[in-house]
């Protein structure tokens, strides 16, 4: 599909990157369950290893099933290229890896997935990297946090889990003025609700584990490159702008232009970090993406209906869903997320921590799991689970205070979900 950009989203989510299998004519993308690929001859092998010819060598780097998924995600996000990997957390490390180095920092939103806060505040220190957390609604604070060692700005579009949506355009202009890439985790919005690259993002990362696959079957991640960042404009990004000793002095930015970050992700990132997706996972995710827009429409419609119902319930103190007209972010949603603010939100219970735990234990249709973005509706008490490693101050900043339950609204019948919540809330407040 070389003329892909002329097709609409619903068409691209089914066709982008795919073509009938050249060997068999198979219409659905086959699962190429193989580790390696026979070279035509010694010259062909040498050209592949020198990155002079694009092809398949070994499945730690590239695989035909995963290549289709990469092209599909890149197309849906409006990017130049994408690299898939084993999980959303792997995608975050792989996105930062070419940019960072010992002593360098990333300026990150306080409103992030709990695991990301832990990854950024603790684990990346082992690499000599650090994160500076800021409230991304305070644009002066974002500017002030950027220093000469900053190498990226990081945020989530629809932020997990607090009913917050980021003003990507405002952050992109700050990052741009500082000569830095903006990385947007678009997991909770998906490219159907938001395409961060259109609002100025440099890189988009995904946990494909969530809505893209959509039914809670496999973990995966993706890094999409807009192809628009000039890595040679400063001396801040030597991995991309300077000669790479492992490839005879090749310069990624010079050789691959808008695909520099993507090729670096495969040729250095996957080759040496080894956080590779497997072809079975790519298959499940390709199946999921075929119905992404249909599912997201239902997820959003159900979330809106249920959040509105909860807002009027006696046991509820607050509902933080950015898709509600009462949300402080209602205008931002209209401007940047016109198709909806996702299906993930939190409710604060008047009964506090104890009522939250009782609600989680009383629900029958909602599953109590540490996941989101499933066809099934899910519930979790973040403060005692996903955000448990954080201080109470960090929990509150992330929208995961102890009196708050997170709901990931599925695509079941909304009235059935409301009935389940109603009986659960009755038990929780008894
Ligand atoms: C789940 C999630 C991640 C981590 O993804 P994994 O696939 O679980 O590694 C990162 N960001 C967000 C917003 C997520 O929801």
Short mmCIF file of C-alpha atoms and ligand atoms in Angstrom, two decimals:
data_model
loop_
_atom_site.label_atom_id
_atom_site.label_comp_id
_atom_site.label_asym_id
_atom_site.label_seq_id
_atom_site.Cartn_x
_atom_site.Cartn_y
_atom_site.Cartn_z
CA UNK A 1 0.00 0.00 0.00
CA UNK A 2 2.38 2.72 -1.19
CA UNK A 3 -0.44 5.27 -1.43
CA UNK A 4 -1.54 4.47 2.12
CA UNK A 5 -2.02 8.07 3.34
CA UNK A 6 -4.99 8.48 1.00
CA UNK A 7 -7.00 5.86 2.92
CA UNK A 8 -9.06 6.50 6.03
CA UNK A 9 -8.24 5.14 9.49
CA UNK A 10 -10.77 2.29 9.29
CA UNK A 11 -9.15 1.06 6.08
CA UNK A 12 -5.58 1.48 7.27
CA UNK A 13 -6.15 -0.41 10.53
CA UNK A 14 -6.93 -3.48 8.38
CA UNK A 15 -4.59 -3.06 5.42
CA UNK A 16 -1.54 -0.91 6.26
CA UNK A 17 1.70 -2.87 5.98
CA UNK A 18 0.02 -6.07 4.80
CA UNK A 19 0.04 -7.66 1.38
CA UNK A 20 -0.86 -11.16 0.20
CA UNK A 21 1.99 -13.49 1.19
CA UNK A 22 4.43 -13.55 -1.76
CA UNK A 23 5.09 -17.28 -1.35
CA UNK A 24 1.56 -18.65 -0.86
CA UNK A 25 -0.92 -15.85 -1.55
CA UNK A 26 -2.19 -16.16 2.04
CA UNK A 27 -4.49 -13.17 2.58
CA UNK A 28 -4.04 -12.96 6.34
CA UNK A 29 -0.49 -12.11 7.46
CA UNK A 30 1.24 -15.44 8.24
CA UNK A 31 3.00 -16.00 11.55
CA UNK A 32 6.59 -16.39 10.40
CA UNK A 33 7.65 -18.64 13.23
CA UNK A 34 11.34 -18.73 12.41
CA UNK A 35 14.52 -17.44 13.98
CA UNK A 36 16.57 -17.13 10.77
CA UNK A 37 16.42 -16.60 7.02
CA UNK A 38 18.51 -18.27 4.29
CA UNK A 39 20.84 -15.83 2.53
CA UNK A 40 20.86 -15.86 -1.28
CA UNK A 41 24.68 -15.97 -1.26
CA UNK A 42 27.68 -14.60 0.64
CA UNK A 43 27.39 -11.14 -0.95
CA UNK A 44 23.73 -10.90 0.06
CA UNK A 45 24.63 -11.85 3.65
CA UNK A 46 27.43 -9.26 3.77
CA UNK A 47 25.16 -6.49 2.41
CA UNK A 48 22.51 -7.27 5.04
CA UNK A 49 25.04 -7.24 7.87
CA UNK A 50 26.46 -3.91 6.61
CA UNK A 51 22.94 -2.37 6.56
CA UNK A 52 23.44 -1.77 2.82
CA UNK A 53 20.39 -3.84 1.99
CA UNK A 54 17.17 -4.18 3.94
CA UNK A 55 16.11 -7.76 4.65
CA UNK A 56 15.83 -10.45 7.23
CA UNK A 57 18.83 -11.86 9.11
CA UNK A 58 17.73 -13.10 12.51
CA UNK A 59 14.49 -12.64 14.44
CA UNK A 60 16.06 -10.78 17.36
CA UNK A 61 16.30 -7.89 14.87
CA UNK A 62 13.60 -8.36 12.24
CA UNK A 63 10.79 -10.75 11.35
CA UNK A 64 8.23 -10.49 8.52
CA UNK A 65 5.15 -10.73 10.80
CA UNK A 66 6.52 -8.08 13.14
CA UNK A 67 7.50 -5.93 10.14
CA UNK A 68 3.83 -5.77 9.08
CA UNK A 69 2.82 -4.70 12.59
CA UNK A 70 5.56 -2.04 12.64
CA UNK A 71 4.38 -0.58 9.36
CA UNK A 72 0.75 -0.68 10.48
CA UNK A 73 1.41 1.14 13.76
CA UNK A 74 3.68 3.70 12.05
CA UNK A 75 0.97 4.39 9.46
CA UNK A 76 -1.83 4.76 12.02
CA UNK A 77 0.30 7.18 14.07
CA UNK A 78 1.40 9.12 10.98
CA UNK A 79 5.07 8.32 11.66
CA UNK A 80 7.99 7.56 9.36
CA UNK A 81 8.75 4.21 10.97
CA UNK A 82 8.21 2.05 14.03
CA UNK A 83 10.06 -0.61 16.00
CA UNK A 84 8.15 -3.20 18.00
CA UNK A 85 9.50 -4.78 21.16
CA UNK A 86 8.55 -7.08 24.01
CA UNK A 87 6.52 -4.73 26.25
CA UNK A 88 5.55 -1.14 26.85
CA UNK A 89 8.31 -0.78 29.40
CA UNK A 90 10.82 -2.12 26.88
CA UNK A 91 9.57 0.53 24.44
CA UNK A 92 10.29 3.27 26.96
CA UNK A 93 13.86 2.07 27.56
CA UNK A 94 14.39 1.66 23.82
CA UNK A 95 13.07 5.17 23.13
CA UNK A 96 15.40 6.72 25.72
CA UNK A 97 18.43 4.55 24.92
CA UNK A 98 19.71 6.42 21.81
CA UNK A 99 19.12 9.79 23.48
CA UNK A 100 20.48 9.35 26.99
CA UNK A 101 23.87 8.66 28.53
CA UNK A 102 25.43 8.83 31.98
CA UNK A 103 24.55 12.14 33.65
CA UNK A 104 21.68 12.88 31.26
CA UNK A 105 18.08 13.38 32.32
CA UNK A 106 14.54 13.19 30.97
CA UNK A 107 11.95 15.75 32.06
CA UNK A 108 8.82 13.70 32.73
CA UNK A 109 5.22 14.37 33.70
CA UNK A 110 4.19 13.43 37.24
CA UNK A 111 1.02 11.91 35.75
CA UNK A 112 2.29 8.58 34.49
CA UNK A 113 1.53 4.87 34.71
CA UNK A 114 2.81 3.70 38.11
CA UNK A 115 5.33 1.30 36.61
CA UNK A 116 6.77 4.13 34.53
CA UNK A 117 7.23 6.31 37.61
CA UNK A 118 9.18 3.46 39.20
CA UNK A 119 11.19 2.76 36.04
CA UNK A 120 12.09 6.45 35.71
CA UNK A 121 12.65 7.32 39.38
CA UNK A 122 14.57 4.15 40.33
CA UNK A 123 15.70 1.70 37.67
CA UNK A 124 17.15 4.04 35.05
CA UNK A 125 19.56 5.35 37.69
CA UNK A 126 21.54 2.13 37.14
CA UNK A 127 22.41 3.49 33.70
CA UNK A 128 23.43 6.85 35.18
CA UNK A 129 20.23 8.40 33.76
CA UNK A 130 17.71 10.35 35.81
CA UNK A 131 14.21 11.79 35.52
CA UNK A 132 12.96 15.18 36.69
CA UNK A 133 9.23 15.01 37.38
CA UNK A 134 7.11 18.09 36.74
CA UNK A 135 3.44 19.03 36.64
CA UNK A 136 2.99 19.41 32.88
CA UNK A 137 0.15 21.91 33.37
CA UNK A 138 2.75 24.28 34.83
CA UNK A 139 4.56 25.20 31.62
CA UNK A 140 7.03 27.48 33.43
CA UNK A 141 7.99 24.54 35.65
CA UNK A 142 8.57 22.39 32.55
CA UNK A 143 10.82 25.07 31.05
CA UNK A 144 12.67 25.52 34.35
CA UNK A 145 13.28 21.77 34.68
CA UNK A 146 15.06 21.56 31.33
CA UNK A 147 18.83 21.92 31.75
CA UNK A 148 21.89 21.31 29.60
CA UNK A 149 21.84 17.59 30.42
CA UNK A 150 18.19 17.10 29.46
CA UNK A 151 17.76 14.87 26.42
CA UNK A 152 13.99 14.40 26.19
CA UNK A 153 10.59 15.46 27.51
CA UNK A 154 8.18 12.61 28.31
CA UNK A 155 4.43 12.53 28.91
CA UNK A 156 1.31 10.41 28.37
CA UNK A 157 -1.46 11.72 26.12
CA UNK A 158 -4.47 10.48 28.08
CA UNK A 159 -2.70 9.93 31.36
CA UNK A 160 -3.02 6.79 33.40
CA UNK A 161 -5.00 6.74 35.68
CA UNK A 162 -6.16 10.15 36.83
CA UNK A 163 -8.54 11.52 34.18
CA UNK A 164 -5.89 13.90 32.96
CA UNK A 165 -5.17 14.78 29.33
CA UNK A 166 -1.93 16.45 28.33
CA UNK A 167 -1.63 19.61 26.26
CA UNK A 168 0.77 17.95 23.81
CA UNK A 169 1.01 21.07 21.65
CA UNK A 170 2.21 23.23 24.53
CA UNK A 171 4.81 20.64 25.58
CA UNK A 172 5.96 20.14 21.98
CA UNK A 173 6.64 23.84 21.55
CA UNK A 174 8.69 23.93 24.76
CA UNK A 175 10.68 20.84 23.74
CA UNK A 176 11.15 22.27 20.27
CA UNK A 177 12.49 25.59 21.57
CA UNK A 178 14.97 23.66 23.71
CA UNK A 179 16.06 21.45 20.77
CA UNK A 180 14.72 18.33 22.47
CA UNK A 181 12.47 15.49 21.33
CA UNK A 182 9.03 15.13 22.94
CA UNK A 183 8.14 11.49 23.66
CA UNK A 184 4.43 10.76 24.11
CA UNK A 185 3.12 7.50 25.58
CA UNK A 186 -0.09 7.10 23.57
CA UNK A 187 -1.16 3.78 25.11
CA UNK A 188 -4.42 4.92 26.68
CA UNK A 189 -5.59 7.12 23.80
CA UNK A 190 -4.45 4.98 20.85
CA UNK A 191 -3.96 6.65 17.45
CA UNK A 192 -7.72 6.49 16.94
CA UNK A 193 -8.34 9.10 19.65
CA UNK A 194 -5.09 11.03 19.38
CA UNK A 195 -2.17 11.24 16.94
CA UNK A 196 0.55 12.99 18.96
CA UNK A 197 2.82 13.48 15.94
CA UNK A 198 0.18 15.79 14.41
CA UNK A 199 0.49 17.90 17.58
CA UNK A 200 4.29 18.10 17.44
CA UNK A 201 5.53 14.94 19.19
CA UNK A 202 8.85 13.53 18.00
CA UNK A 203 8.40 9.95 19.21
CA UNK A 204 5.35 7.96 20.28
CA UNK A 205 5.61 4.91 22.52
CA UNK A 206 2.98 2.24 23.12
CA UNK A 207 2.22 -0.62 25.38
CA UNK A 208 0.55 -2.70 22.63
CA UNK A 209 -0.49 -4.94 25.53
CA UNK A 210 -3.46 -2.65 26.05
CA UNK A 211 -5.97 -1.27 23.51
CA UNK A 212 -3.98 -2.05 20.35
CA UNK A 213 -4.15 -5.79 21.03
CA UNK A 214 -7.33 -5.11 22.94
CA UNK A 215 -8.21 -8.39 24.59
CA UNK A 216 -5.57 -9.04 27.21
CA UNK A 217 -3.67 -11.78 25.38
CA UNK A 218 -0.06 -10.67 24.83
CA UNK A 219 2.43 -8.08 26.02
CA UNK A 220 4.20 -5.88 23.52
CA UNK A 221 5.50 -2.40 22.85
CA UNK A 222 6.24 -0.04 19.99
CA UNK A 223 8.29 3.09 19.36
CA UNK A 224 7.09 5.27 16.49
CA UNK A 225 9.37 7.92 15.01
CA UNK A 226 7.86 11.02 13.41
CA UNK A 227 10.98 11.25 11.22
CA UNK A 228 10.93 15.00 11.72
CA UNK A 229 13.62 15.61 14.34
CA UNK A 230 17.01 16.85 13.12
CA UNK A 231 19.45 14.79 15.23
CA UNK A 232 22.40 16.70 13.74
CA UNK A 233 21.18 20.18 14.78
CA UNK A 234 23.19 20.00 18.02
CA UNK A 235 25.87 17.78 19.54
CA UNK A 236 23.33 16.35 22.02
CA UNK A 237 22.55 13.12 20.17
CA UNK A 238 25.88 11.54 19.17
CA UNK A 239 24.39 8.02 18.89
CA UNK A 240 22.37 9.24 15.92
CA UNK A 241 24.58 12.01 14.52
CA UNK A 242 28.12 10.67 15.02
CA UNK A 243 29.96 7.68 13.47
CA UNK A 244 28.86 4.33 14.93
CA UNK A 245 31.93 2.17 15.60
CA UNK A 246 29.89 -1.07 15.52
CA UNK A 247 28.98 -0.36 11.85
CA UNK A 248 32.32 0.86 10.45
CA UNK A 249 31.65 4.51 11.31
CA UNK A 250 28.19 4.70 9.70
CA UNK A 251 26.21 7.79 10.80
CA UNK A 252 22.55 6.88 11.31
CA UNK A 253 21.16 10.39 10.75
CA UNK A 254 23.19 10.92 7.57
CA UNK A 255 22.57 7.46 6.11
CA UNK A 256 18.91 6.89 7.02
CA UNK A 257 17.49 10.45 7.25
CA UNK A 258 13.92 10.34 8.60
CA UNK A 259 14.33 6.62 9.39
CA UNK A 260 17.47 7.13 11.52
CA UNK A 261 15.78 6.49 14.86
CA UNK A 262 13.94 3.44 13.51
CA UNK A 263 17.08 1.86 12.03
CA UNK A 264 19.02 2.62 15.20
CA UNK A 265 16.24 0.92 17.20
CA UNK A 266 16.63 -2.25 15.15
CA UNK A 267 20.36 -2.29 14.40
CA UNK A 268 21.54 -1.22 17.87
CA UNK A 269 18.50 -1.35 20.19
CA UNK A 270 17.06 -4.77 19.37
CA UNK A 271 20.44 -6.22 18.40
CA UNK A 272 22.11 -5.38 21.72
CA UNK A 273 19.30 -4.90 24.26
CA UNK A 274 17.38 -7.89 22.87
CA UNK A 275 13.90 -6.78 24.02
CA UNK A 276 12.36 -8.44 20.97
CA UNK A 277 8.67 -9.04 20.31
CA UNK A 278 7.78 -12.57 19.24
CA UNK A 279 5.85 -13.26 16.02
CA UNK A 280 2.88 -14.83 17.84
CA UNK A 281 2.44 -11.63 19.83
CA UNK A 282 2.63 -9.59 16.63
CA UNK A 283 -0.12 -11.79 15.15
CA UNK A 284 -2.48 -11.21 18.09
CA UNK A 285 -1.80 -7.47 17.98
CA UNK A 286 -2.42 -7.31 14.23
CA UNK A 287 -5.77 -9.09 14.82
CA UNK A 288 -6.63 -6.58 17.52
CA UNK A 289 -5.75 -3.49 15.50
CA UNK A 290 -8.14 -4.55 12.71
CA UNK A 291 -11.05 -3.54 14.97
CA UNK A 292 -9.39 -0.70 16.90
CA UNK A 293 -11.70 2.13 15.83
CA UNK A 294 -14.86 0.07 16.47
CA UNK A 295 -13.70 -0.91 19.91
CA UNK A 296 -12.51 2.56 20.88
CA UNK A 297 -15.85 4.10 19.90
CA UNK A 298 -17.65 1.63 22.19
CA UNK A 299 -15.05 2.01 24.98
CA UNK A 300 -15.54 5.79 24.91
CA UNK A 301 -19.35 5.66 24.71
CA UNK A 302 -19.53 3.20 27.64
CA UNK A 303 -17.02 5.22 29.69
CA UNK A 304 -19.01 8.40 29.19
CA UNK A 305 -22.30 6.77 30.17
CA UNK A 306 -20.84 5.08 33.24
CA UNK A 307 -18.83 8.10 34.42
CA UNK A 308 -21.97 10.25 34.15
CA UNK A 309 -23.97 7.71 36.16
CA UNK A 310 -21.25 7.45 38.82
CA UNK A 311 -21.07 11.24 39.14
CA UNK A 312 -24.64 11.21 40.45
CA UNK A 313 -24.16 8.31 42.90
CA UNK A 314 -24.32 8.94 46.66
CA UNK A 315 -21.26 6.85 47.55
CA UNK A 316 -19.03 8.74 45.12
CA UNK A 317 -16.99 11.78 46.08
CA UNK A 318 -15.53 12.50 42.64
CA UNK A 319 -15.16 11.04 39.14
CA UNK A 320 -12.04 12.09 37.28
CA UNK A 321 -12.96 11.41 33.69
CA UNK A 322 -11.69 14.03 31.26
CA UNK A 323 -14.59 13.15 28.94
CA UNK A 324 -17.16 14.63 31.36
CA UNK A 325 -18.43 18.15 30.67
CA UNK A 326 -17.61 18.94 34.33
CA UNK A 327 -13.92 18.05 33.81
CA UNK A 328 -11.44 20.95 34.11
CA UNK A 329 -9.96 19.50 30.89
CA UNK A 330 -13.19 19.58 28.86
CA UNK A 331 -11.90 22.32 26.52
CA UNK A 332 -8.56 20.57 26.04
CA UNK A 333 -10.40 17.34 25.19
CA UNK A 334 -12.46 19.17 22.53
CA UNK A 335 -9.31 20.68 21.01
CA UNK A 336 -6.87 17.74 21.10
CA UNK A 337 -8.99 14.61 21.69
CA UNK A 338 -12.22 15.32 19.77
CA UNK A 339 -13.18 11.63 19.47
CA UNK A 340 -13.07 11.16 23.24
CA UNK A 341 -10.87 11.01 26.29
CA UNK A 342 -10.44 7.23 26.44
CA UNK A 343 -12.09 4.74 28.76
CA UNK A 344 -9.89 4.85 31.80
CA UNK A 345 -10.76 6.88 34.86
CA UNK A 346 -10.78 6.90 38.61
CA UNK A 347 -13.53 7.33 41.16
CA UNK A 348 -12.95 8.60 44.68
CA UNK A 349 -15.19 6.92 47.26
CA UNK A 350 -16.57 8.78 50.25
CA UNK A 351 -15.80 5.65 52.31
CA UNK A 352 -12.02 5.97 51.63
CA UNK A 353 -9.49 3.13 51.47
CA UNK A 354 -11.75 0.51 53.14
CA UNK A 355 -14.68 1.17 50.82
CA UNK A 356 -12.34 0.91 47.79
CA UNK A 357 -11.10 -2.51 48.84
CA UNK A 358 -14.68 -3.67 49.52
CA UNK A 359 -15.87 -2.42 46.13
CA UNK A 360 -13.08 -4.24 44.32
CA UNK A 361 -13.98 -7.46 46.17
CA UNK A 362 -17.73 -7.08 45.52
CA UNK A 363 -17.77 -6.51 41.77
CA UNK A 364 -18.76 -9.53 39.70
CA UNK A 365 -18.60 -8.47 36.06
CA UNK A 366 -15.57 -6.20 36.46
CA UNK A 367 -12.36 -8.25 36.78
CA UNK A 368 -9.89 -7.32 39.49
CA UNK A 369 -6.65 -7.32 37.49
CA UNK A 370 -3.50 -5.27 36.89
CA UNK A 371 -4.25 -4.47 33.28
CA UNK A 372 -6.19 -1.96 31.25
CA UNK A 373 -7.47 -1.60 27.72
CA UNK A 374 -9.19 -4.99 27.56
CA UNK A 375 -12.56 -5.75 25.92
CA UNK A 376 -13.56 -6.76 29.47
CA UNK A 377 -14.16 -4.13 32.13
CA UNK A 378 -11.43 -4.09 34.75
CA UNK A 379 -11.02 -2.60 38.19
CA UNK A 380 -8.06 -2.04 40.45
CA UNK A 381 -7.25 -0.17 43.63
CA UNK A 382 -4.07 1.51 42.42
CA UNK A 383 -2.76 2.64 45.81
CA UNK A 384 -2.52 -0.94 47.11
CA UNK A 385 -1.29 -2.46 43.81
CA UNK A 386 0.13 -0.74 40.70
CA UNK A 387 1.09 2.45 42.56
CA UNK A 388 2.07 0.67 45.79
CA UNK A 389 5.80 1.39 45.38
CA UNK A 390 5.13 5.14 45.34
CA UNK A 391 5.00 7.51 48.28
CA UNK A 392 1.54 8.87 49.15
CA UNK A 393 2.60 12.21 47.67
CA UNK A 394 3.56 10.50 44.39
CA UNK A 395 0.27 8.51 44.47
CA UNK A 396 -1.76 11.70 44.77
CA UNK A 397 0.28 13.40 42.02
CA UNK A 398 -0.33 10.40 39.75
CA UNK A 399 -4.08 10.46 40.48
CA UNK A 400 -3.90 7.23 42.50
CA UNK A 401 -4.69 8.43 46.03
CA UNK A 402 -5.71 5.77 48.62
CA UNK A 403 -9.44 6.61 48.34
CA UNK A 404 -9.48 6.08 44.58
CA UNK A 405 -10.41 3.07 42.42
CA UNK A 406 -9.41 2.85 38.76
CA UNK A 407 -11.86 1.56 36.18
CA UNK A 408 -10.96 0.43 32.68
CA UNK A 409 -14.31 0.36 30.91
CA UNK A 410 -14.76 -2.48 28.44
CA UNK A 411 -17.11 -2.95 25.52
CA UNK A 412 -19.81 -4.98 27.26
CA UNK A 413 -23.40 -3.76 27.59
CA UNK A 414 -23.12 -0.50 29.57
CA UNK A 415 -26.31 -1.23 31.55
CA UNK A 416 -24.86 -4.52 32.80
CA UNK A 417 -21.74 -2.69 33.97
CA UNK A 418 -23.83 -0.06 35.74
CA UNK A 419 -25.86 -2.77 37.50
CA UNK A 420 -22.64 -4.40 38.70
CA UNK A 421 -21.24 -1.11 39.99
CA UNK A 422 -24.53 -0.36 41.71
CA UNK A 423 -24.53 -3.61 43.71
CA UNK A 424 -20.79 -3.24 44.43
CA UNK A 425 -21.19 0.32 45.73
CA UNK A 426 -24.13 -0.76 47.91
CA UNK A 427 -21.91 -3.38 49.56
CA UNK A 428 -18.95 -1.00 49.81
CA UNK A 429 -20.95 1.65 51.64
CA UNK A 430 -22.91 -0.79 53.87
C1 LIG B 1 0.81 -0.77 30.69
C2 LIG B 1 1.43 0.53 30.39
C3 LIG B 1 2.81 0.65 30.22
C4 LIG B 1 3.74 -0.53 30.36
O1 LIG B 1 3.47 -1.47 29.35
P1 LIG B 1 3.78 -3.05 29.51
O2 LIG B 1 3.35 -3.60 28.21
O3 LIG B 1 2.97 -3.53 30.67
O4 LIG B 1 5.25 -3.15 29.78
C5 LIG B 1 3.32 1.89 29.93
N1 LIG B 1 2.53 2.98 29.82
C6 LIG B 1 1.19 2.89 29.98
C7 LIG B 1 0.36 4.12 29.82
C8 LIG B 1 0.60 1.67 30.26
O5 LIG B 1 -0.72 1.61 30.43
#
